[in-house]
């Protein structure tokens, strides 16, 4: 398993030739003695308004334009292939990236999903890795293993591509969730730099509460994340409050047991940040009333929001989702204990873009 261990003091860097590197661009303008106002307009047009590359660059005066384009890349990823769901209008983008090995021409693919809910709020589900080393047994991505970490600029370019794409449809991107391929807390350095740019008022300007990081539970990294981004939302994929069963579903659960996760959750909710508990409803596996009671006990006195998620069947894997009435009964039991519970519907199932379904097929 590949885990990037960093401590709070490590400063994170982005590829210096990317427009996402704020400091490199600031420095470039300073050295050239250009008015920073031009840079401000360019960034707003690109990152916030999602204007096309040509329109954003046109915000710069003639004498600056070519120097900026020569020095900085607007995109780190080529345009993706996009597939739309007929059933619910979700979109799945297939991005490609090259290997980091300079002596190889191998390319990898990974996926990003735009979720169109019933309201006009759009949520983009971004990937932080190609594949995943966590190898959760129920997850399609987990079956791939880890191929490559995504760099910060590659994470951010998923958002930029969709911002630009959505400008053409007049839609607004409200939320960014790190729930695509990969365990984000196994790619901490790139994740933290990406979060800083996403939330920077001079760059993408997302409110911290509109950005969510999802993890299957890496306690030491959760604490680092918590201290560094005290207002950013976190989702913990719990899926069972029975230690033995959880470790069977999520191999990481063996080294990061529930007894370690509980104090971490306690520290996280103490800051008042939104904390979600994700719970996959697996038919006759973790969906009995006894499981609901156990979950309630594990979360006792923690102010969290519980999401009950239907399981999207994956070829070759044995699980199916719990019937709707079982999910409702489970939710009722938790609500009686005072928890806020949402019973989720799955989106993007027909394009294999639903939670746990992201996998790259050749
Ligand atoms: S559920 Fe998340 S952490 Fe687990 S294998 Fe899938 S992508 Fe990785």
mmCIF file of C-alpha atoms in Angstrom, residues 148-352:
data_model
loop_
_atom_site.group_PDB
_atom_site.id
_atom_site.type_symbol
_atom_site.label_atom_id
_atom_site.label_comp_id
_atom_site.label_asym_id
_atom_site.label_seq_id
_atom_site.Cartn_x
_atom_site.Cartn_y
_atom_site.Cartn_z
ATOM 1 C CA UNK A 148 -0.574 5.868 -9.976
ATOM 2 C CA UNK A 149 -1.038 8.845 -7.681
ATOM 3 C CA UNK A 150 -2.620 11.862 -9.346
ATOM 4 C CA UNK A 151 -0.690 15.118 -9.113
ATOM 5 C CA UNK A 152 -2.318 18.237 -7.703
ATOM 6 C CA UNK A 153 -2.663 19.871 -11.112
ATOM 7 C CA UNK A 154 -4.352 16.708 -12.429
ATOM 8 C CA UNK A 155 -6.840 16.716 -9.563
ATOM 9 C CA UNK A 156 -7.610 20.399 -10.144
ATOM 10 C CA UNK A 157 -7.885 19.995 -13.898
ATOM 11 C CA UNK A 158 -10.838 17.635 -13.430
ATOM 12 C CA UNK A 159 -12.652 20.541 -11.768
ATOM 13 C CA UNK A 160 -11.511 23.064 -14.366
ATOM 14 C CA UNK A 161 -12.624 20.906 -17.299
ATOM 15 C CA UNK A 162 -16.092 20.536 -15.781
ATOM 16 C CA UNK A 163 -16.363 24.229 -14.854
ATOM 17 C CA UNK A 164 -15.668 25.077 -18.480
ATOM 18 C CA UNK A 165 -18.009 22.393 -19.766
ATOM 19 C CA UNK A 166 -20.810 23.526 -17.465
ATOM 20 C CA UNK A 167 -20.529 27.161 -18.531
ATOM 21 C CA UNK A 168 -21.776 26.049 -21.951
ATOM 22 C CA UNK A 169 -24.912 24.540 -20.345
ATOM 23 C CA UNK A 170 -25.471 27.417 -17.924
ATOM 24 C CA UNK A 171 -25.069 25.184 -14.888
ATOM 25 C CA UNK A 172 -23.245 25.958 -11.652
ATOM 26 C CA UNK A 173 -20.868 23.612 -9.943
ATOM 27 C CA UNK A 174 -21.679 23.840 -6.230
ATOM 28 C CA UNK A 175 -19.860 20.935 -4.592
ATOM 29 C CA UNK A 176 -16.640 19.032 -5.117
ATOM 30 C CA UNK A 177 -16.332 15.665 -3.409
ATOM 31 C CA UNK A 178 -13.253 13.451 -3.303
ATOM 32 C CA UNK A 179 -15.249 10.261 -3.758
ATOM 33 C CA UNK A 180 -13.983 9.156 -7.153
ATOM 34 C CA UNK A 181 -11.164 6.696 -7.667
ATOM 35 C CA UNK A 182 -8.708 6.333 -4.830
ATOM 36 C CA UNK A 183 -8.303 6.890 -1.117
ATOM 37 C CA UNK A 184 -7.547 10.648 -0.944
ATOM 38 C CA UNK A 185 -5.689 10.315 2.360
ATOM 39 C CA UNK A 186 -3.208 7.987 0.658
ATOM 40 C CA UNK A 187 -2.243 10.940 -1.542
ATOM 41 C CA UNK A 188 -2.062 13.602 1.130
ATOM 42 C CA UNK A 189 0.503 15.931 -0.400
ATOM 43 C CA UNK A 190 -1.379 16.346 -3.664
ATOM 44 C CA UNK A 191 -4.747 16.426 -1.891
ATOM 45 C CA UNK A 192 -3.798 19.222 0.496
ATOM 46 C CA UNK A 193 -2.372 21.392 -2.258
ATOM 47 C CA UNK A 194 -5.540 20.813 -4.298
ATOM 48 C CA UNK A 195 -7.764 21.729 -1.333
ATOM 49 C CA UNK A 196 -5.837 24.952 -0.822
ATOM 50 C CA UNK A 197 -6.317 25.989 -4.451
ATOM 51 C CA UNK A 198 -9.981 24.959 -4.520
ATOM 52 C CA UNK A 199 -10.720 27.059 -1.441
ATOM 53 C CA UNK A 200 -8.448 29.996 -2.258
ATOM 54 C CA UNK A 201 -10.624 33.106 -2.939
ATOM 55 C CA UNK A 202 -8.072 34.114 -5.613
ATOM 56 C CA UNK A 203 -8.426 30.772 -7.400
ATOM 57 C CA UNK A 204 -11.510 28.457 -7.521
ATOM 58 C CA UNK A 205 -13.069 30.071 -4.444
ATOM 59 C CA UNK A 206 -15.129 27.118 -3.182
ATOM 60 C CA UNK A 207 -16.440 27.432 0.347
ATOM 61 C CA UNK A 208 -14.724 24.773 2.541
ATOM 62 C CA UNK A 209 -18.138 23.357 3.353
ATOM 63 C CA UNK A 210 -18.775 22.715 -0.329
ATOM 64 C CA UNK A 211 -15.701 20.516 -0.555
ATOM 65 C CA UNK A 212 -15.778 17.042 0.951
ATOM 66 C CA UNK A 213 -13.044 14.480 1.420
ATOM 67 C CA UNK A 214 -14.111 10.880 1.756
ATOM 68 C CA UNK A 215 -12.002 8.231 3.438
ATOM 69 C CA UNK A 216 -12.315 4.624 4.538
ATOM 70 C CA UNK A 217 -10.433 5.622 7.673
ATOM 71 C CA UNK A 218 -6.743 6.474 7.979
ATOM 72 C CA UNK A 219 -6.627 7.827 11.556
ATOM 73 C CA UNK A 220 -3.294 9.686 11.581
ATOM 74 C CA UNK A 221 -4.017 11.317 8.217
ATOM 75 C CA UNK A 222 -7.554 12.201 9.333
ATOM 76 C CA UNK A 223 -6.092 14.105 12.258
ATOM 77 C CA UNK A 224 -3.610 15.960 10.041
ATOM 78 C CA UNK A 225 -6.401 16.795 7.606
ATOM 79 C CA UNK A 226 -8.647 17.882 10.453
ATOM 80 C CA UNK A 227 -6.086 20.300 11.874
ATOM 81 C CA UNK A 228 -5.062 21.722 8.532
ATOM 82 C CA UNK A 229 -8.590 22.131 7.107
ATOM 83 C CA UNK A 230 -10.812 22.670 10.144
ATOM 84 C CA UNK A 231 -13.884 23.639 8.101
ATOM 85 C CA UNK A 232 -13.690 21.198 5.215
ATOM 86 C CA UNK A 233 -16.289 18.445 5.269
ATOM 87 C CA UNK A 234 -15.287 14.845 5.809
ATOM 88 C CA UNK A 235 -17.083 11.617 4.996
ATOM 89 C CA UNK A 236 -16.056 8.403 6.717
ATOM 90 C CA UNK A 237 -17.055 5.209 4.931
ATOM 91 C CA UNK A 238 -17.930 3.054 7.906
ATOM 92 C CA UNK A 239 -20.145 0.330 6.399
ATOM 93 C CA UNK A 240 -20.206 -1.654 9.642
ATOM 94 C CA UNK A 241 -19.833 -0.897 13.341
ATOM 95 C CA UNK A 242 -18.805 -4.503 13.979
ATOM 96 C CA UNK A 243 -14.991 -4.563 14.015
ATOM 97 C CA UNK A 244 -14.660 -8.072 12.634
ATOM 98 C CA UNK A 245 -17.159 -7.546 9.838
ATOM 99 C CA UNK A 246 -15.731 -4.149 8.917
ATOM 100 C CA UNK A 247 -12.217 -5.583 8.646
ATOM 101 C CA UNK A 248 -13.603 -8.216 6.271
ATOM 102 C CA UNK A 249 -15.158 -5.583 4.011
ATOM 103 C CA UNK A 250 -12.350 -3.021 4.298
ATOM 104 C CA UNK A 251 -8.872 -4.546 4.707
ATOM 105 C CA UNK A 252 -7.582 -1.212 6.102
ATOM 106 C CA UNK A 253 -9.981 -1.750 8.993
ATOM 107 C CA UNK A 254 -7.575 -4.358 10.394
ATOM 108 C CA UNK A 255 -4.825 -1.816 10.997
ATOM 109 C CA UNK A 256 -7.182 1.089 11.702
ATOM 110 C CA UNK A 257 -9.788 -0.469 13.999
ATOM 111 C CA UNK A 258 -13.010 1.192 15.118
ATOM 112 C CA UNK A 259 -11.458 1.817 18.547
ATOM 113 C CA UNK A 260 -8.972 4.180 16.844
ATOM 114 C CA UNK A 261 -11.535 5.829 14.601
ATOM 115 C CA UNK A 262 -13.928 6.850 17.359
ATOM 116 C CA UNK A 263 -11.546 9.327 19.134
ATOM 117 C CA UNK A 264 -10.578 10.777 15.757
ATOM 118 C CA UNK A 265 -14.234 11.339 14.895
ATOM 119 C CA UNK A 266 -14.727 12.943 18.279
ATOM 120 C CA UNK A 267 -11.958 15.448 17.602
ATOM 121 C CA UNK A 268 -13.320 16.167 14.134
ATOM 122 C CA UNK A 269 -16.894 16.900 15.172
ATOM 123 C CA UNK A 270 -15.640 19.091 18.031
ATOM 124 C CA UNK A 271 -14.672 21.792 15.494
ATOM 125 C CA UNK A 272 -18.253 21.916 14.227
ATOM 126 C CA UNK A 273 -17.320 20.770 10.741
ATOM 127 C CA UNK A 274 -19.855 18.633 8.861
ATOM 128 C CA UNK A 275 -18.990 14.954 9.266
ATOM 129 C CA UNK A 276 -20.834 12.351 7.209
ATOM 130 C CA UNK A 277 -20.949 8.674 7.974
ATOM 131 C CA UNK A 278 -21.354 6.635 4.816
ATOM 132 C CA UNK A 279 -22.967 3.246 5.268
ATOM 133 C CA UNK A 280 -23.407 0.885 2.321
ATOM 134 C CA UNK A 281 -26.525 -1.202 2.705
ATOM 135 C CA UNK A 282 -25.565 -4.782 1.814
ATOM 136 C CA UNK A 283 -28.422 -7.216 1.690
ATOM 137 C CA UNK A 284 -28.390 -9.587 4.676
ATOM 138 C CA UNK A 285 -24.818 -8.608 5.510
ATOM 139 C CA UNK A 286 -24.857 -5.392 7.564
ATOM 140 C CA UNK A 287 -28.504 -4.300 7.381
ATOM 141 C CA UNK A 288 -30.231 -5.912 10.383
ATOM 142 C CA UNK A 289 -31.679 -3.954 13.281
ATOM 143 C CA UNK A 290 -28.847 -5.328 15.441
ATOM 144 C CA UNK A 291 -26.393 -3.675 13.039
ATOM 145 C CA UNK A 292 -28.339 -0.417 13.315
ATOM 146 C CA UNK A 293 -28.198 -0.555 17.122
ATOM 147 C CA UNK A 294 -24.452 -1.254 16.987
ATOM 148 C CA UNK A 295 -23.961 1.710 14.657
ATOM 149 C CA UNK A 296 -25.959 3.946 16.979
ATOM 150 C CA UNK A 297 -23.793 2.868 19.917
ATOM 151 C CA UNK A 298 -20.568 3.497 18.005
ATOM 152 C CA UNK A 299 -21.731 7.005 17.074
ATOM 153 C CA UNK A 300 -23.235 7.830 20.454
ATOM 154 C CA UNK A 301 -22.862 11.531 21.362
ATOM 155 C CA UNK A 302 -21.214 12.358 18.025
ATOM 156 C CA UNK A 303 -22.988 14.987 15.930
ATOM 157 C CA UNK A 304 -22.765 13.321 12.522
ATOM 158 C CA UNK A 305 -25.030 12.891 9.524
ATOM 159 C CA UNK A 306 -25.573 9.282 8.475
ATOM 160 C CA UNK A 307 -26.019 8.464 4.782
ATOM 161 C CA UNK A 308 -27.439 5.048 3.979
ATOM 162 C CA UNK A 309 -26.267 4.200 0.482
ATOM 163 C CA UNK A 310 -27.710 1.547 -1.807
ATOM 164 C CA UNK A 311 -25.095 -0.851 -3.148
ATOM 165 C CA UNK A 312 -24.556 -0.833 -6.895
ATOM 166 C CA UNK A 313 -23.972 -4.383 -8.091
ATOM 167 C CA UNK A 314 -20.571 -5.043 -9.642
ATOM 168 C CA UNK A 315 -19.854 -7.908 -12.040
ATOM 169 C CA UNK A 316 -18.047 -10.725 -10.294
ATOM 170 C CA UNK A 317 -18.768 -9.490 -6.753
ATOM 171 C CA UNK A 318 -21.318 -11.319 -4.606
ATOM 172 C CA UNK A 319 -23.201 -8.456 -2.937
ATOM 173 C CA UNK A 320 -26.589 -6.926 -3.674
ATOM 174 C CA UNK A 321 -28.286 -3.953 -2.098
ATOM 175 C CA UNK A 322 -30.746 -4.136 0.783
ATOM 176 C CA UNK A 323 -34.401 -3.717 -0.225
ATOM 177 C CA UNK A 324 -35.897 -0.272 0.250
ATOM 178 C CA UNK A 325 -38.065 -1.314 3.223
ATOM 179 C CA UNK A 326 -34.992 -2.704 5.024
ATOM 180 C CA UNK A 327 -33.103 0.542 4.443
ATOM 181 C CA UNK A 328 -36.081 2.537 5.727
ATOM 182 C CA UNK A 329 -36.363 0.353 8.836
ATOM 183 C CA UNK A 330 -32.628 0.756 9.488
ATOM 184 C CA UNK A 331 -32.953 4.531 9.108
ATOM 185 C CA UNK A 332 -35.950 4.673 11.445
ATOM 186 C CA UNK A 333 -34.053 2.818 14.149
ATOM 187 C CA UNK A 334 -31.213 5.371 13.973
ATOM 188 C CA UNK A 335 -33.579 8.340 13.828
ATOM 189 C CA UNK A 336 -35.234 7.073 17.001
ATOM 190 C CA UNK A 337 -31.804 7.405 18.610
ATOM 191 C CA UNK A 338 -31.686 11.064 17.533
ATOM 192 C CA UNK A 339 -29.442 10.800 14.473
ATOM 193 C CA UNK A 340 -29.962 12.691 11.232
ATOM 194 C CA UNK A 341 -30.222 10.015 8.547
ATOM 195 C CA UNK A 342 -30.598 10.246 4.773
ATOM 196 C CA UNK A 343 -31.536 7.235 2.684
ATOM 197 C CA UNK A 344 -29.719 7.870 -0.597
ATOM 198 C CA UNK A 345 -30.667 6.913 -4.115
ATOM 199 C CA UNK A 346 -28.024 5.797 -6.522
ATOM 200 C CA UNK A 347 -27.175 7.901 -9.577
ATOM 201 C CA UNK A 348 -25.281 7.085 -12.742
ATOM 202 C CA UNK A 349 -25.814 3.346 -12.456
ATOM 203 C CA UNK A 350 -26.334 2.830 -16.199
ATOM 204 C CA UNK A 351 -22.906 4.341 -16.968
ATOM 205 C CA UNK A 352 -21.136 2.568 -14.074
#
